Amino acid sequence: MRIAVIGPGAVGGTVAAWLAQAHDVQLCARTPLTALHVETPDGPIAARPSVVTDPTDATPADWVIVATKTYDAEATARWFPALLGADTRVAVFQNGVEHVARFAPWIDAARIVPAIVDIPAERIAPGRMLQRRNGSILLPARGAELVPLFAHTPIAVSVAPDFTTAAWLKLCLNCAGAVNALIQKPAGIATDDGVATVKRTLVAECVAVGRAEGAVLDDDLPELVVRGYRAADPDSINSLHADRLAGRPMEIDARNGVIVRLGAHHGIQTPTNATIVALLQAV
Ligand SMILES: NC(=O)c1ccc[n+]([C@@H]2O[C@H](COP(=O)([O-])OP(=O)(O)OC[C@H]3O[C@@H](n4cnc5c(N)ncnc54)[C@H](OP(=O)(O)O)[C@@H]3O)[C@@H](O)[C@H]2O)c1
């Protein structure tokens, strides 16, 4: 199986290293690297996949895994002409609920498989990753052919019974993280009643829009999300917050902007998400 991974960062580098233990992997990188080293929960693994940094040098793959950030879609698409053969499928390992829509301008939507990735990982240096948990990847039924590619790994890859609901559940959790990025305080600030109220409101708007999109979401989700933040390591920092601290762009549109855009489409008011998007875009 020929697998190309675009974006060998925290998620892409970790997934590519695992896949390279059993498959032919081509790394499509922006920053050059020679090898992958991942500190996994089961010990270190390493791989030396072929690396290409010029999209015109890439060769066709059976599967392409996109693991760039959501805001890098246009640059990511420059890899598609060389990577896509007649039967190539493209799995999008990104946050949010718009995996297909994001790449539909360049690829037939029927070829795109969205994935919900829950693999907490960090990039220490180019090619060096820390994988904090084995984690999981959820796919829709049409992504079932991806499952056996991970059979040799400890990552739990499966088909979700209701992918739309699973994707919106993750968005409900992620959208509340914008508060931490805005006020630059780690998870523990959720014990503050005012902060918790803002988080509940962000999630309640997400629930309303998610339901309009077909997700089955319980009324108590806003409270459950706040409890999750309160139970987390008080010093933990979500990726939006980490990106802001590092001066990188943030996935604010994929995590909160989408709630505002789809809310407007369905005639649902989302003033709190709109406010936080405006403020984070301004900083
Ligand atoms: N990290 C996590 O724990 C985690 C967990 C679940 C989901 N996610 C989601 O997974 C996605 C990827 O996140 P991440 O944390 O892995 O991001 P990341 O560490 O920043 O990795 C992104 C990678 O994409 C590369 N890239 C950007 N533009 C490119 C281009 N045109 N061609 C080739 N490579 C390009 C970057 O290159 P450079 O090396 O030049 O920067 C970087 O290696 C995001 O949507 C994120 O929300 C992340």
Short mmCIF file of C-alpha atoms and ligand atoms in Angstrom, two decimals:
data_model
loop_
_atom_site.label_atom_id
_atom_site.label_comp_id
_atom_site.label_asym_id
_atom_site.label_seq_id
_atom_site.Cartn_x
_atom_site.Cartn_y
_atom_site.Cartn_z
CA MET A 1 0.00 0.00 0.00
CA ARG A 2 1.48 3.37 -1.02
CA ILE A 3 0.56 6.05 1.52
CA ALA A 4 1.47 9.73 1.25
CA VAL A 5 1.27 11.92 4.37
CA ILE A 6 1.09 15.67 3.76
CA GLY A 7 2.29 17.62 6.81
CA PRO A 8 4.71 15.65 9.01
CA GLY A 9 3.95 17.63 12.18
CA ALA A 10 2.61 16.36 15.52
CA VAL A 11 -0.20 14.24 14.08
CA GLY A 12 1.19 13.61 10.57
CA GLY A 13 4.68 12.72 11.82
CA THR A 14 3.30 10.34 14.46
CA VAL A 15 0.86 8.63 12.10
CA ALA A 16 3.47 8.42 9.32
CA ALA A 17 6.02 6.80 11.63
CA TRP A 18 3.49 4.17 12.68
CA LEU A 19 2.32 3.51 9.12
CA ALA A 20 5.93 3.25 7.87
CA GLN A 21 6.44 0.22 10.17
CA ALA A 22 4.32 -1.79 7.67
CA HIS A 23 3.73 0.29 4.52
CA ASP A 24 5.49 2.30 1.84
CA VAL A 25 5.18 5.90 3.11
CA GLN A 26 5.97 9.10 1.22
CA LEU A 27 6.28 12.22 3.41
CA CYS A 28 5.23 15.48 1.79
CA ALA A 29 6.97 18.11 3.88
CA ARG A 30 7.33 21.89 3.89
CA THR A 31 10.38 21.83 6.15
CA PRO A 32 13.00 19.24 5.09
CA LEU A 33 13.65 16.27 7.40
CA THR A 34 15.48 12.99 7.02
CA ALA A 35 13.81 10.61 9.51
CA LEU A 36 10.96 10.28 11.98
CA HIS A 37 11.46 9.55 15.67
CA VAL A 38 8.41 9.24 17.91
CA GLU A 39 8.38 8.73 21.66
CA THR A 40 5.20 6.64 21.92
CA PRO A 41 3.45 5.37 25.08
CA ASP A 42 4.88 1.94 24.14
CA GLY A 43 8.46 3.17 23.66
CA PRO A 44 10.38 4.87 20.85
CA ILE A 45 9.79 4.09 17.17
CA ALA A 46 11.71 5.38 14.15
CA ALA A 47 11.23 5.38 10.39
CA ARG A 48 13.01 6.58 7.27
CA PRO A 49 10.22 7.14 4.74
CA SER A 50 10.93 8.87 1.44
CA VAL A 51 10.65 12.64 1.87
CA VAL A 52 9.62 15.14 -0.80
CA THR A 53 9.56 18.91 -0.34
CA ASP A 54 8.62 19.92 -3.89
CA PRO A 55 5.04 19.01 -4.89
CA THR A 56 6.16 18.28 -8.46
CA ASP A 57 8.48 15.49 -7.16
CA ALA A 58 5.66 13.53 -5.44
CA THR A 59 4.45 10.24 -6.91
CA PRO A 60 0.91 8.79 -6.96
CA ALA A 61 -0.34 7.09 -3.81
CA ASP A 62 -3.21 4.72 -2.94
CA TRP A 63 -4.06 6.83 0.11
CA VAL A 64 -3.17 10.44 0.85
CA ILE A 65 -3.41 11.52 4.49
CA VAL A 66 -3.71 15.27 4.99
CA ALA A 67 -2.33 16.32 8.40
CA THR A 68 -1.64 20.03 7.88
CA LYS A 69 -3.47 22.68 9.90
CA THR A 70 -6.92 23.66 8.62
CA TYR A 71 -5.74 27.13 7.53
CA ASP A 72 -3.08 25.61 5.24
CA ALA A 73 -5.61 24.01 2.86
CA GLU A 74 -4.61 26.02 -0.22
CA ALA A 75 -0.89 25.23 0.14
CA THR A 76 -1.76 21.59 0.91
CA ALA A 77 -3.72 21.35 -2.33
CA ARG A 78 -0.56 21.99 -4.35
CA TRP A 79 0.42 18.36 -3.61
CA PHE A 80 -2.72 16.84 -5.09
CA PRO A 81 -1.93 16.93 -8.85
CA ALA A 82 1.15 14.68 -8.43
CA LEU A 83 -0.23 12.46 -5.63
CA LEU A 84 -3.65 11.65 -7.02
CA GLY A 85 -4.02 8.72 -9.39
CA ALA A 86 -7.34 7.45 -10.76
CA ASP A 87 -8.24 5.54 -7.55
CA THR A 88 -6.43 7.57 -4.87
CA ARG A 89 -8.49 8.34 -1.75
CA VAL A 90 -7.75 11.31 0.50
CA ALA A 91 -8.20 11.06 4.28
CA VAL A 92 -8.32 14.40 6.11
CA PHE A 93 -6.83 14.17 9.63
CA GLN A 94 -7.81 17.64 10.83
CA ASN A 95 -10.02 19.26 13.44
CA GLY A 96 -13.47 20.67 12.79
CA VAL A 97 -16.49 19.40 10.87
CA GLU A 98 -15.70 20.67 7.37
CA HIS A 99 -13.08 18.12 6.23
CA VAL A 100 -14.84 17.46 2.93
CA ALA A 101 -15.96 21.03 2.19
CA ARG A 102 -12.44 22.34 2.88
CA PHE A 103 -10.89 20.26 0.07
CA ALA A 104 -13.87 20.01 -2.28
CA PRO A 105 -12.55 22.94 -4.38
CA TRP A 106 -9.66 20.68 -5.51
CA ILE A 107 -10.86 17.06 -5.18
CA ASP A 108 -14.05 15.21 -6.00
CA ALA A 109 -15.86 15.04 -2.62
CA ALA A 110 -16.51 11.30 -3.09
CA ARG A 111 -12.75 10.66 -2.76
CA ILE A 112 -12.44 12.52 0.56
CA VAL A 113 -12.69 10.64 3.86
CA PRO A 114 -12.99 12.83 6.99
CA ALA A 115 -11.30 11.58 10.16
CA ILE A 116 -11.67 12.57 13.81
CA VAL A 117 -8.22 12.26 15.30
CA ASP A 118 -7.77 11.97 19.05
CA ILE A 119 -4.02 11.42 19.30
CA PRO A 120 -2.48 13.94 21.69
CA ALA A 121 0.92 14.61 20.16
CA GLU A 122 3.52 17.35 20.08
CA ARG A 123 6.33 18.13 17.67
CA ILE A 124 9.57 18.68 19.55
CA ALA A 125 11.66 19.38 16.42
CA PRO A 126 11.30 18.57 12.69
CA GLY A 127 10.86 14.77 12.55
CA ARG A 128 10.73 14.38 16.37
CA MET A 129 7.37 13.80 18.01
CA LEU A 130 6.01 13.01 21.46
CA GLN A 131 2.84 10.88 21.33
CA ARG A 132 1.18 11.23 24.76
CA ARG A 133 -1.53 8.54 24.32
CA ASN A 134 -2.06 5.79 21.76
CA GLY A 135 -5.32 7.54 20.99
CA SER A 136 -7.96 6.88 18.38
CA ILE A 137 -9.15 7.75 14.89
CA LEU A 138 -12.86 7.68 14.00
CA LEU A 139 -14.01 7.34 10.40
CA PRO A 140 -17.32 7.31 8.55
CA ALA A 141 -18.42 4.00 6.99
CA ARG A 142 -16.94 4.98 3.61
CA GLY A 143 -13.52 5.18 5.28
CA ALA A 144 -13.60 1.55 6.44
CA GLU A 145 -10.77 0.60 4.05
CA LEU A 146 -8.42 2.76 6.11
CA VAL A 147 -8.92 0.64 9.26
CA PRO A 148 -6.70 -2.34 8.27
CA LEU A 149 -3.81 -0.01 7.36
CA PHE A 150 -3.44 0.66 11.11
CA ALA A 151 -3.90 -2.96 12.23
CA HIS A 152 -0.22 -3.25 13.27
CA THR A 153 -0.40 -0.09 15.42
CA PRO A 154 -1.76 0.53 18.95
CA ILE A 155 -3.90 3.40 17.61
CA ALA A 156 -7.62 2.46 17.86
CA VAL A 157 -8.96 3.11 14.36
CA SER A 158 -12.64 2.37 13.80
CA VAL A 159 -15.79 3.33 11.95
CA ALA A 160 -18.06 5.55 14.06
CA PRO A 161 -21.71 4.41 14.19
CA ASP A 162 -22.76 8.07 13.69
CA PHE A 163 -19.83 10.07 12.30
CA THR A 164 -21.70 13.39 12.15
CA THR A 165 -22.52 13.19 15.85
CA ALA A 166 -18.95 12.14 16.73
CA ALA A 167 -17.53 15.11 14.80
CA TRP A 168 -19.87 17.61 16.47
CA LEU A 169 -19.18 16.12 19.91
CA LYS A 170 -15.49 16.87 19.39
CA LEU A 171 -16.33 20.38 18.15
CA CYS A 172 -18.41 20.97 21.32
CA LEU A 173 -15.31 20.22 23.37
CA ASN A 174 -12.94 22.19 21.14
CA CYS A 175 -15.09 25.33 20.75
CA ALA A 176 -14.95 25.95 24.51
CA GLY A 177 -11.14 26.06 24.33
CA ALA A 178 -11.28 29.45 22.59
CA VAL A 179 -11.85 31.11 25.99
CA ASN A 180 -8.49 29.81 27.24
CA ALA A 181 -6.76 31.09 24.10
CA LEU A 182 -8.41 34.51 24.48
CA ILE A 183 -7.59 35.07 28.15
CA GLN A 184 -4.34 33.07 27.93
CA LYS A 185 -5.09 30.88 30.96
CA PRO A 186 -4.76 27.07 31.03
CA ALA A 187 -7.60 24.58 31.63
CA GLY A 188 -7.84 25.22 35.39
CA ILE A 189 -9.48 28.63 34.83
CA ALA A 190 -12.71 26.69 34.13
CA THR A 191 -13.24 26.65 37.92
CA ASP A 192 -14.03 30.38 37.63
CA ASP A 193 -17.84 30.68 37.41
CA GLY A 194 -17.78 33.50 34.85
CA VAL A 195 -15.39 31.63 32.55
CA ALA A 196 -17.48 28.46 32.93
CA THR A 197 -20.61 30.39 31.92
CA VAL A 198 -18.93 31.62 28.72
CA LYS A 199 -17.79 28.07 27.92
CA ARG A 200 -21.33 26.71 28.48
CA THR A 201 -22.75 29.37 26.16
CA LEU A 202 -20.20 28.59 23.39
CA VAL A 203 -21.08 24.89 23.65
CA ALA A 204 -24.84 25.52 23.77
CA GLU A 205 -24.57 27.43 20.48
CA CYS A 206 -22.50 24.58 19.04
CA VAL A 207 -25.14 22.07 20.15
CA ALA A 208 -27.92 24.05 18.46
CA VAL A 209 -26.01 24.30 15.15
CA GLY A 210 -24.83 20.68 15.34
CA ARG A 211 -28.42 19.48 15.77
CA ALA A 212 -29.43 21.49 12.69
CA GLU A 213 -26.60 19.68 10.83
CA GLY A 214 -27.98 16.28 11.90
CA ALA A 215 -25.93 15.50 15.01
CA VAL A 216 -27.60 13.95 18.04
CA LEU A 217 -26.39 16.03 20.99
CA ASP A 218 -27.66 15.93 24.58
CA ASP A 219 -28.90 18.97 26.49
CA ASP A 220 -26.32 18.43 29.25
CA LEU A 221 -23.29 18.74 26.92
CA PRO A 222 -22.41 22.33 27.95
CA GLU A 223 -22.22 21.20 31.57
CA LEU A 224 -20.26 18.04 30.68
CA VAL A 225 -17.71 20.06 28.71
CA VAL A 226 -17.15 22.43 31.64
CA ARG A 227 -16.78 19.45 34.00
CA GLY A 228 -14.22 17.97 31.58
CA TYR A 229 -12.14 21.18 31.67
CA ARG A 230 -12.41 21.27 35.47
CA ALA A 231 -11.25 17.62 35.72
CA ALA A 232 -8.30 18.13 33.34
CA ASP A 233 -4.75 18.91 34.43
CA PRO A 234 -5.21 22.58 35.51
CA ASP A 235 -1.97 23.53 33.72
CA SER A 236 -2.88 21.89 30.38
CA ILE A 237 -3.02 24.15 27.34
CA ASN A 238 -5.22 23.43 24.33
CA SER A 239 -3.79 23.69 20.80
CA LEU A 240 -5.49 27.01 19.99
CA HIS A 241 -3.94 28.52 23.12
CA ALA A 242 -0.57 26.89 22.33
CA ASP A 243 -0.64 28.30 18.79
CA ARG A 244 -1.38 31.79 20.12
CA LEU A 245 1.44 31.57 22.67
CA ALA A 246 3.84 30.45 19.92
CA GLY A 247 2.76 33.29 17.62
CA ARG A 248 1.39 30.82 15.03
CA PRO A 249 -1.93 31.25 13.20
CA MET A 250 -4.90 29.69 15.05
CA GLU A 251 -7.56 27.25 13.79
CA ILE A 252 -10.22 29.66 15.10
CA ASP A 253 -12.29 29.51 11.92
CA ALA A 254 -12.42 25.68 11.93
CA ARG A 255 -13.24 25.53 15.64
CA ASN A 256 -15.57 28.51 16.25
CA GLY A 257 -16.02 30.37 12.96
CA VAL A 258 -17.73 27.28 11.53
CA ILE A 259 -20.40 27.49 14.26
CA VAL A 260 -21.10 31.10 13.29
CA ARG A 261 -21.15 30.37 9.52
CA LEU A 262 -23.33 27.26 9.74
CA GLY A 263 -25.49 28.95 12.39
CA ALA A 264 -26.19 31.80 9.97
CA HIS A 265 -27.04 29.23 7.27
CA HIS A 266 -29.66 27.65 9.57
CA GLY A 267 -30.92 30.94 11.03
CA ILE A 268 -29.48 30.15 14.48
CA GLN A 269 -28.01 32.98 16.58
CA THR A 270 -24.40 32.38 17.73
CA PRO A 271 -23.38 35.72 19.30
CA THR A 272 -20.87 34.32 21.78
CA ASN A 273 -18.95 32.33 19.17
CA ALA A 274 -19.08 35.37 16.84
CA THR A 275 -17.63 37.58 19.59
CA ILE A 276 -14.79 35.22 20.44
CA VAL A 277 -13.93 34.72 16.75
CA ALA A 278 -13.80 38.49 16.22
CA LEU A 279 -11.60 39.00 19.30
CA LEU A 280 -9.18 36.17 18.51
CA GLN A 281 -8.92 37.24 14.88
CA ALA A 282 -8.13 40.76 16.06
CA VAL A 283 -5.22 39.61 18.23
N1 LIG B 1 -1.46 17.82 17.82
C1 LIG B 1 -2.50 17.19 18.34
O1 LIG B 1 -2.39 16.63 19.45
C2 LIG B 1 -3.79 17.06 17.55
C3 LIG B 1 -4.76 16.18 18.05
C4 LIG B 1 -5.94 16.04 17.34
C5 LIG B 1 -6.14 16.74 16.16
N2 LIG B 1 -5.19 17.61 15.72
C6 LIG B 1 -5.44 18.30 14.45
O2 LIG B 1 -4.57 17.73 13.47
C7 LIG B 1 -4.24 18.72 12.47
C8 LIG B 1 -2.71 18.83 12.40
O3 LIG B 1 -2.26 19.36 13.64
P1 LIG B 1 -0.78 19.21 14.19
O4 LIG B 1 -0.83 19.50 15.64
O5 LIG B 1 -0.19 17.94 13.72
O6 LIG B 1 -0.08 20.44 13.44
P2 LIG B 1 1.50 20.73 13.24
O7 LIG B 1 2.29 20.03 14.29
O8 LIG B 1 1.63 22.20 13.12
O9 LIG B 1 1.83 20.03 11.86
C9 LIG B 1 1.39 20.55 10.64
C10 LIG B 1 2.44 20.16 9.62
O10 LIG B 1 1.97 20.57 8.33
C11 LIG B 1 3.12 21.06 7.63
N3 LIG B 1 2.70 21.86 6.49
C12 LIG B 1 2.10 23.06 6.44
N4 LIG B 1 1.90 23.43 5.16
C13 LIG B 1 2.41 22.43 4.40
C14 LIG B 1 2.52 22.24 3.01
N5 LIG B 1 2.05 23.13 2.13
N6 LIG B 1 3.10 21.11 2.57
C15 LIG B 1 3.57 20.19 3.44
N7 LIG B 1 3.50 20.30 4.77
C16 LIG B 1 2.92 21.44 5.24
C17 LIG B 1 3.89 21.82 8.68
O11 LIG B 1 5.17 22.07 8.19
P3 LIG B 1 6.33 22.79 9.02
O12 LIG B 1 7.14 21.64 9.54
O13 LIG B 1 7.07 23.61 8.00
O14 LIG B 1 5.69 23.61 10.09
C18 LIG B 1 3.79 20.83 9.83
O15 LIG B 1 4.79 19.84 9.71
C19 LIG B 1 -4.90 20.03 12.94
O16 LIG B 1 -6.14 20.21 12.29
C20 LIG B 1 -5.11 19.79 14.44
O17 LIG B 1 -6.17 20.55 14.97
C21 LIG B 1 -4.00 17.78 16.39
#
